[in-house]
CSV table of C-alpha atoms in Angstrom, one decimal:
chain,number,residue,atom,x,y,z
Y,1,MET,CA,62.1,-23.7,29.5
Y,2,HIS,CA,60.8,-21.1,31.9
Y,3,ASP,CA,61.6,-18.4,29.3
Y,4,ARG,CA,59.6,-20.2,26.6
Y,5,VAL,CA,56.6,-20.5,28.9
Y,6,LYS,CA,56.8,-16.8,29.7
Y,7,ARG,CA,57.1,-15.9,26.0
Y,8,GLU,CA,54.1,-18.0,25.1
Y,9,ALA,CA,52.1,-16.5,28.0
Y,10,THR,CA,53.0,-13.0,26.8
Y,11,GLU,CA,52.0,-13.8,23.2
Y,12,THR,CA,48.8,-15.3,24.3
Y,13,SER,CA,47.9,-12.3,26.5
Y,14,GLY,CA,48.8,-9.9,23.6
Y,15,ARG,CA,46.4,-11.8,21.3
Y,16,ALA,CA,43.7,-11.8,24.0
Y,17,ARG,CA,44.1,-8.1,24.4
Y,18,ARG,CA,43.7,-7.5,20.6
Y,19,SER,CA,40.6,-9.7,20.5
Y,20,ASN,CA,39.2,-8.0,23.6
Y,21,THR,CA,39.7,-4.6,21.9
Y,22,ALA,CA,37.9,-5.7,18.8
Y,23,SER,CA,35.0,-7.1,20.9
Y,24,ASN,CA,34.8,-3.9,22.9
Y,25,LEU,CA,34.7,-1.8,19.7
Y,26,PHE,CA,31.9,-4.0,18.3
Y,27,ALA,CA,30.0,-3.8,21.6
Y,28,LEU,CA,30.4,0.0,21.6
Y,29,ALA,CA,29.1,0.2,18.0
Y,30,ALA,CA,26.1,-1.9,18.9
Y,31,VAL,CA,25.2,0.4,21.8
Y,32,VAL,CA,25.6,3.5,19.6
Y,33,PHE,CA,23.3,1.9,16.9
Y,34,GLY,CA,20.8,0.9,19.6
Y,35,VAL,CA,20.7,4.5,21.0
Y,36,LEU,CA,20.3,5.9,17.4
Y,37,ALA,CA,17.4,3.5,16.7
Y,38,LEU,CA,15.7,4.5,19.9
Y,39,ILE,CA,16.1,8.2,19.1
Y,40,LEU,CA,14.7,7.7,15.6
Y,41,TYR,CA,11.8,5.7,16.9
Y,42,LEU,CA,10.9,8.3,19.5
Y,43,ARG,CA,11.0,11.0,16.9
Y,44,ASN,CA,8.2,9.1,15.0
Y,45,PRO,CA,6.0,7.5,17.6
Y,46,GLY,CA,3.5,6.3,14.9
Y,47,GLY,CA,5.8,3.3,14.4
Y,48,GLY,CA,7.1,4.2,10.9
Y,49,ILE,CA,3.8,4.1,9.1
Y,50,ALA,CA,3.8,7.0,6.7
Y,51,PRO,CA,0.6,9.1,6.5
Y,52,VAL,CA,-1.5,8.9,3.4
Y,53,PRO,CA,-0.7,11.9,1.3
Y,54,THR,CA,-3.5,14.4,0.6
Y,55,ALA,CA,-4.3,14.3,-3.1
Y,56,ALA,CA,-3.9,17.4,-5.2
Y,57,PRO,CA,-7.2,18.3,-6.9
Y,58,GLY,CA,-7.7,15.9,-9.7
Y,59,GLY,CA,-4.7,13.7,-8.6
Y,60,ASN,CA,-6.4,11.0,-6.5
Y,61,GLN,CA,-4.8,7.6,-6.2
Y,62,ILE,CA,-6.2,4.2,-5.2
Y,63,VAL,CA,-5.5,4.8,-1.5
Y,64,ASN,CA,-7.4,8.1,-1.6
Y,65,VAL,CA,-10.5,6.4,-3.1
Y,66,THR,CA,-10.4,3.4,-0.8
Y,67,ASP,CA,-10.0,5.7,2.2
Y,68,ALA,CA,-13.0,7.8,1.1
Y,69,LEU,CA,-15.1,4.6,0.7
Y,70,ARG,CA,-14.0,3.4,4.2
Y,71,ALA,CA,-15.0,6.8,5.6
Y,72,GLN,CA,-18.5,6.0,4.5
Y,73,ASP,CA,-18.4,2.8,6.6
Y,74,LEU,CA,-18.0,0.5,3.6
Y,75,ASP,CA,-16.0,-2.7,3.8
Y,76,VAL,CA,-13.3,-2.4,1.1
Y,77,GLN,CA,-11.1,-5.3,0.2
Y,78,GLN,CA,-8.5,-5.5,-2.6
Y,79,PRO,CA,-8.4,-9.1,-3.8
Y,80,PRO,CA,-5.5,-10.0,-6.0
Y,81,GLY,CA,-6.0,-10.5,-9.8
Y,82,LEU,CA,-9.2,-8.5,-10.0
Y,83,PHE,CA,-9.1,-5.8,-12.7
Y,84,VAL,CA,-10.7,-4.6,-15.9
Y,85,PRO,CA,-8.4,-4.1,-18.9
Y,86,ARG,CA,-8.5,-1.0,-21.0
Y,87,GLY,CA,-11.5,-1.3,-23.3
Y,88,ALA,CA,-14.7,0.7,-23.1
Y,89,LEU,CA,-12.9,3.1,-20.9
Y,90,ASP,CA,-9.6,4.6,-21.8
Y,91,VAL,CA,-7.8,3.3,-18.7
Y,92,PRO,CA,-7.7,-0.1,-16.9
Y,93,GLY,CA,-9.7,-0.5,-13.7
Y,94,GLN,CA,-8.2,-1.7,-10.4
Y,95,GLY,CA,-10.5,-4.3,-8.8
Y,96,ILE,CA,-11.8,-4.0,-5.3
Y,97,GLU,CA,-14.7,-5.4,-3.4
Y,98,ILE,CA,-17.2,-3.1,-1.6
Y,99,ASP,CA,-19.3,-4.8,1.0
Y,100,GLY,CA,-18.6,-8.1,-0.9
Y,101,ALA,CA,-19.6,-6.7,-4.4
Y,102,PRO,CA,-17.0,-6.5,-7.1
Y,103,ALA,CA,-16.1,-2.9,-8.0
Y,104,PHE,CA,-13.5,-1.1,-10.1
Y,105,ILE,CA,-11.6,2.1,-9.7
Y,106,PHE,CA,-10.5,3.9,-12.9
Y,107,LEU,CA,-7.9,6.6,-12.4
Y,108,TYR,CA,-7.4,9.4,-15.0
Y,109,PRO,CA,-4.7,12.0,-15.3
Y,110,ASP,CA,-7.3,14.8,-14.6
Y,111,GLU,CA,-10.9,15.4,-14.0
Y,112,ALA,CA,-11.7,16.5,-17.6
Y,113,ALA,CA,-10.5,13.1,-19.0
Y,114,ALA,CA,-12.5,11.2,-16.5
Y,115,ARG,CA,-15.6,13.2,-17.1
Y,116,ALA,CA,-15.3,12.8,-20.9
Y,117,ASP,CA,-14.7,9.1,-20.7
Y,118,ALA,CA,-17.7,8.6,-18.3
Y,119,ALA,CA,-20.0,10.5,-20.5
Y,120,GLY,CA,-19.5,8.3,-23.5
Y,121,VAL,CA,-19.9,4.8,-22.0
Y,122,ASP,CA,-22.6,2.5,-20.6
Y,123,ALA,CA,-21.6,0.8,-17.4
Y,124,ASN,CA,-22.7,-2.6,-18.8
Y,125,ASP,CA,-20.2,-2.3,-21.6
Y,126,VAL,CA,-17.2,-1.8,-19.2
Y,127,VAL,CA,-17.3,-5.1,-17.2
Y,128,PRO,CA,-16.2,-8.2,-19.1
Y,129,GLU,CA,-18.1,-11.5,-18.9
Y,130,ARG,CA,-15.4,-13.1,-16.8
Y,131,LEU,CA,-13.6,-11.6,-13.8
Y,132,ALA,CA,-10.4,-13.3,-12.4
Y,133,GLY,CA,-11.3,-16.4,-14.3
Y,134,THR,CA,-14.9,-16.7,-13.1
Y,135,PRO,CA,-18.2,-15.5,-14.6
Y,136,THR,CA,-19.1,-11.9,-13.6
Y,137,PRO,CA,-21.7,-11.9,-10.9
Y,138,GLU,CA,-25.2,-10.9,-11.8
Y,139,GLY,CA,-26.5,-7.5,-10.7
Y,140,GLU,CA,-26.9,-3.9,-11.8
Y,141,ARG,CA,-23.7,-2.2,-13.0
Y,142,ARG,CA,-23.6,1.3,-11.6
Y,143,MET,CA,-21.0,3.9,-12.4
Y,144,THR,CA,-20.1,7.3,-10.8
Y,145,GLN,CA,-17.5,9.9,-11.6
Y,146,GLY,CA,-15.8,12.5,-9.3
Y,147,SER,CA,-12.6,14.3,-9.6
Y,148,ASN,CA,-10.2,12.2,-11.7
Y,149,VAL,CA,-11.9,8.9,-10.7
Y,150,ILE,CA,-14.6,6.6,-12.0
Y,151,VAL,CA,-15.9,3.9,-9.7
Y,152,LEU,CA,-18.0,1.1,-11.2
Y,153,VAL,CA,-19.9,-1.4,-8.9
Y,154,VAL,CA,-21.4,-4.7,-10.0
Y,155,GLY,CA,-24.4,-5.5,-7.9
Y,156,GLY,CA,-24.5,-4.6,-4.2
Y,157,SER,CA,-27.2,-2.9,-2.2
Y,158,ALA,CA,-28.9,0.5,-2.9
Y,159,GLU,CA,-27.6,1.7,0.5
Y,160,ALA,CA,-24.0,0.8,-0.3
Y,161,TRP,CA,-24.4,2.5,-3.7
Y,162,GLN,CA,-25.5,5.7,-2.1
Y,163,LYS,CA,-22.4,5.6,0.1
Y,164,VAL,CA,-20.2,5.0,-2.9
Y,165,GLU,CA,-21.7,8.0,-4.7
Y,166,THR,CA,-21.1,10.1,-1.6
Y,167,ALA,CA,-17.5,8.9,-1.2
Y,168,VAL,CA,-16.7,9.6,-4.9
Y,169,ALA,CA,-18.3,13.1,-4.7
Y,170,SER,CA,-16.1,13.9,-1.7
Y,171,LEU,CA,-12.8,13.4,-3.6
Y,172,ALA,CA,-10.7,16.5,-4.3
């Protein structure tokens, strides 16, 4: 009986050693991954937020336009579901709000295409009667073009419009 107890104790301690080895390996892997995460974080102290790429001349994207508008101290929001389908202009317009007024950004493949499209259209013909299921607000429709971008604003103040024109003119 004594041998049986000894054998069971030996088997139990062998199993305990194997499970301790596996636990130790997992603990070591967790420490290694933790150190690796710390090293990667310290190499990028900005917290992982990628910088906005500088647009190539005539290659502006929505983020470049909204950043230029914000640089003019305009409040820019991007509500969901606000857009203008392709129609009077050859490309669809992404909806934004500038100081609470609906506005649209139209992006073209290059400056020549944007300039040609802007020259042949009246701003009143671009905005549909309903936006995101509600009637389009009253107000003057103003449109400006710079680089590969057209920005159209519905209503808003004259001061905000001047800032919009300055922002669009600053685009590369």
